[in-house]
XYZ file of C-alpha atoms in Angstrom:
275
model
C 102.600 100.359 115.043
C 102.628 96.737 115.597
C 99.181 96.301 113.868
C 98.548 93.218 111.699
C 96.011 94.054 108.768
C 93.208 91.771 107.260
C 90.911 91.961 104.428
C 87.446 90.673 105.496
C 84.805 89.507 103.214
C 81.489 89.655 104.795
C 78.514 88.009 103.140
C 75.056 89.180 104.202
C 71.546 89.541 102.952
C 70.805 92.534 100.623
C 68.755 94.413 102.919
C 71.558 94.348 105.727
C 74.463 95.294 103.585
C 74.289 99.017 103.672
C 73.539 99.418 107.431
C 76.333 96.902 108.299
C 78.896 98.668 105.939
C 77.905 101.839 107.713
C 78.426 100.493 111.194
C 81.823 98.981 110.084
C 82.904 102.323 108.505
C 82.402 104.104 111.931
C 84.908 101.766 113.763
C 88.468 103.219 114.083
C 89.897 99.881 113.337
C 88.583 99.725 109.677
C 89.417 101.273 106.392
C 88.534 100.924 102.676
C 84.943 99.499 103.612
C 83.125 99.008 100.204
C 80.008 97.135 98.861
C 80.693 94.742 95.987
C 78.702 93.537 93.036
C 75.298 92.284 93.879
C 75.029 94.412 96.983
C 75.422 91.083 99.253
C 79.184 91.342 100.130
C 81.059 93.886 102.081
C 84.684 94.028 101.722
C 86.899 96.062 104.433
C 90.304 96.268 105.730
C 90.726 95.880 109.483
C 93.844 96.130 111.849
C 94.419 94.735 115.156
C 97.337 94.839 117.508
C 96.814 91.673 119.316
C 94.823 88.464 118.521
C 92.329 89.426 121.098
C 91.338 92.484 119.144
C 90.991 90.563 116.009
C 89.127 87.855 117.460
C 86.744 90.381 119.148
C 85.438 91.491 115.776
C 85.674 88.357 113.583
C 84.565 85.740 116.263
C 82.354 87.707 118.445
C 80.793 90.649 116.836
C 80.119 89.891 113.236
C 79.037 86.271 113.644
C 76.398 87.628 116.073
C 75.191 90.424 113.645
C 71.751 89.700 112.304
C 71.695 88.636 108.641
C 75.382 88.059 108.167
C 75.806 84.801 106.174
C 79.395 84.109 106.165
C 82.795 85.891 107.158
C 86.205 85.088 105.679
C 89.357 86.859 106.706
C 92.612 87.064 104.716
C 95.691 88.138 106.520
C 97.739 90.913 104.653
C 101.179 89.210 104.759
C 103.211 91.710 102.371
C 102.026 94.801 100.370
C 103.843 95.228 97.192
C 102.008 98.499 96.002
C 99.755 100.933 97.756
C 99.796 103.283 100.575
C 102.147 106.515 99.931
C 102.667 105.126 96.343
C 99.008 105.167 95.476
C 97.258 104.762 92.322
C 99.060 105.749 89.086
C 96.004 107.461 87.641
C 96.469 110.267 90.066
C 99.945 111.481 88.780
C 98.916 110.641 85.108
C 96.369 113.431 85.484
C 98.904 115.930 86.596
C 101.762 117.795 85.088
C 105.331 117.048 85.950
C 105.373 120.321 87.954
C 102.194 119.479 89.762
C 103.516 116.027 90.828
C 106.945 117.612 92.083
C 104.784 120.060 94.277
C 102.741 117.191 95.765
C 105.719 114.694 96.374
C 106.107 113.668 99.840
C 109.279 115.424 101.058
C 109.762 113.583 104.325
C 112.387 114.693 106.901
C 115.868 112.975 106.412
C 117.357 111.528 109.653
C 120.231 113.580 111.109
C 123.737 111.964 111.608
C 123.790 109.483 114.354
C 119.791 109.547 114.645
C 118.877 107.398 117.531
C 116.023 104.841 117.425
C 112.686 106.208 117.626
C 110.885 105.208 120.822
C 108.063 102.612 120.172
C 104.508 104.110 119.577
C 102.591 104.835 122.800
C 99.110 106.093 123.681
C 100.002 109.621 122.669
C 100.888 108.350 119.254
C 97.531 106.556 118.813
C 95.832 109.927 119.548
C 98.031 111.629 117.241
C 97.422 109.033 114.196
C 93.651 109.116 114.964
C 93.434 113.043 114.478
C 95.397 112.928 111.338
C 93.432 110.012 110.060
C 90.202 112.013 110.484
C 91.932 115.102 109.052
C 95.388 115.107 107.350
C 95.494 118.919 107.563
C 95.261 118.991 111.396
C 97.589 121.720 112.673
C 100.011 121.613 115.422
C 97.958 123.529 117.950
C 95.193 120.915 117.577
C 97.676 117.943 117.644
C 99.080 119.431 120.720
C 95.662 119.762 122.455
C 94.907 116.053 121.620
C 98.191 114.572 122.704
C 98.904 116.755 125.645
C 102.261 117.589 124.396
C 103.634 121.038 123.341
C 103.613 121.931 119.729
C 107.412 121.627 119.336
C 107.163 118.224 120.726
C 104.407 117.262 118.380
C 106.473 118.477 115.421
C 109.588 116.632 116.675
C 107.480 113.357 117.043
C 105.763 113.776 113.682
C 109.336 114.237 111.864
C 110.658 111.140 113.769
C 107.559 108.969 112.681
C 107.888 110.080 109.165
C 111.737 109.429 109.038
C 111.129 105.831 110.169
C 108.161 105.200 107.891
C 105.641 104.877 110.603
C 103.688 107.755 109.262
C 102.975 108.968 105.650
C 100.547 111.578 104.143
C 98.585 110.491 101.251
C 96.094 112.268 98.877
C 92.932 110.406 98.598
C 91.052 111.087 95.332
C 87.687 109.806 94.086
C 88.688 108.286 90.775
C 85.361 109.291 89.382
C 86.453 112.806 89.474
C 89.180 111.946 87.004
C 87.015 109.975 84.659
C 87.658 106.335 86.010
C 84.119 104.841 86.866
C 84.936 101.245 87.283
C 86.563 99.768 90.313
C 87.277 96.092 91.006
C 89.070 93.666 93.348
C 90.918 90.678 91.872
C 91.595 87.566 93.789
C 94.507 85.658 92.292
C 95.790 82.234 92.865
C 99.465 82.057 91.843
C 102.139 79.250 92.723
C 104.329 80.505 95.696
C 107.467 80.441 93.464
C 105.906 82.957 91.066
C 104.214 85.236 93.775
C 106.872 88.083 93.975
C 107.187 88.099 90.190
C 103.359 88.512 89.424
C 102.980 90.740 92.271
C 105.727 93.136 91.026
C 104.375 92.874 87.491
C 101.009 94.019 88.734
C 102.398 96.847 90.640
C 103.602 98.287 87.190
C 100.215 98.208 85.707
C 98.772 101.848 85.514
C 95.174 100.264 86.473
C 96.599 98.791 89.854
C 95.984 100.922 92.928
C 96.921 98.235 95.457
C 98.564 94.796 95.428
C 99.382 92.402 98.379
C 100.050 88.762 99.252
C 97.489 87.342 101.523
C 96.579 84.105 103.361
C 93.317 82.135 102.181
C 92.263 80.129 99.096
C 93.917 82.780 96.904
C 97.240 84.282 97.782
C 97.313 87.538 95.884
C 94.783 90.410 95.988
C 94.703 93.545 93.855
C 92.546 96.696 93.412
C 92.213 98.045 89.789
C 90.723 101.310 88.604
C 89.571 101.523 85.016
C 87.504 104.113 82.957
C 84.816 101.599 82.211
C 83.648 97.997 82.097
C 85.128 97.662 78.658
C 88.464 98.992 79.899
C 88.406 96.395 82.675
C 87.643 93.655 80.258
C 90.606 94.746 78.137
C 92.860 94.842 81.243
C 91.993 91.579 82.372
C 92.281 89.734 78.880
C 95.554 91.463 78.036
C 97.490 92.551 81.127
C 96.303 89.913 83.640
C 95.991 87.242 80.958
C 99.571 87.630 79.927
C 100.682 86.482 83.386
C 101.060 82.991 82.754
C 101.610 82.036 86.274
C 98.103 83.002 87.286
C 96.196 80.063 87.970
C 92.635 81.391 88.717
C 91.130 85.097 88.946
C 87.990 86.069 90.735
C 87.032 89.551 89.692
C 84.653 91.437 92.002
C 83.401 94.781 91.019
C 83.265 97.437 93.759
C 79.764 99.122 93.756
C 80.364 101.749 96.379
C 82.932 102.879 98.749
C 81.638 103.522 102.106
C 84.883 104.425 103.800
C 88.160 105.395 102.158
C 91.332 105.395 104.357
C 89.985 106.951 107.550
C 86.877 109.030 106.237
C 83.349 107.776 105.929
C 82.302 108.829 102.539
C 78.742 109.399 101.292
C 77.408 110.467 97.928
C 79.801 111.048 94.871
C 81.635 114.502 95.943
C 81.021 117.419 93.857
C 83.988 119.573 94.961
C 87.770 119.054 95.076
C 89.168 115.836 96.679
C 90.053 115.959 100.393
C 93.400 115.066 101.925
C 93.823 112.385 104.513
C 96.418 110.436 106.208
């Protein structure tokens, strides 16, 4: 889609954190808005197509927000694990048959498949509708985009074949007994960045791993049963990666927005799907 993603860390006063996190969650250009330990930091992912869109948020809106103490932005240069691959704990909670039923069976390109046209305004509306509800049907998508249902279906198939669109199942890990989430900010020599990131991607606790700009060059999100399990993971799994020079562990207290959906209190029913 031509977007560049950033992880933004926002330090603010405790009385402003909840209100600011909710405001960020309502923006269409944000995802994964979370409050971290202490309640004075917000971490979110933003995406922008142009430098102007990025600057509008980071240089104009956030610095002028009352009680924001500091803002740091880390460009996501390469994702090693996450997205459609998701978190290992989801599939570990299912039988092999259930995993097969939920596996993404994306359309295969036919012989001589032409290059898919670049995304346009209709695709933006299509993506926005699916981000709100991944189960949105063809009639509703046709109404949003102004296309026929058959045209919408063909476009979805084309976007999926080119890996420009994927469907993911978002589950609150607490429903599966995983009550502790944390972000790891790792400092790794450039020559060892790929090997360390690929090792992290194989860890069952890791839900996301990516190379970033900034004082640390590798970020990961981990999901554990409890604090003891997090401690064991840090001291055994991460501790065994000799190339890691330094680690900052930031517990996530509350998720305000996951993917495209604003969350509230811990859900009591089955998990919802989103794109």
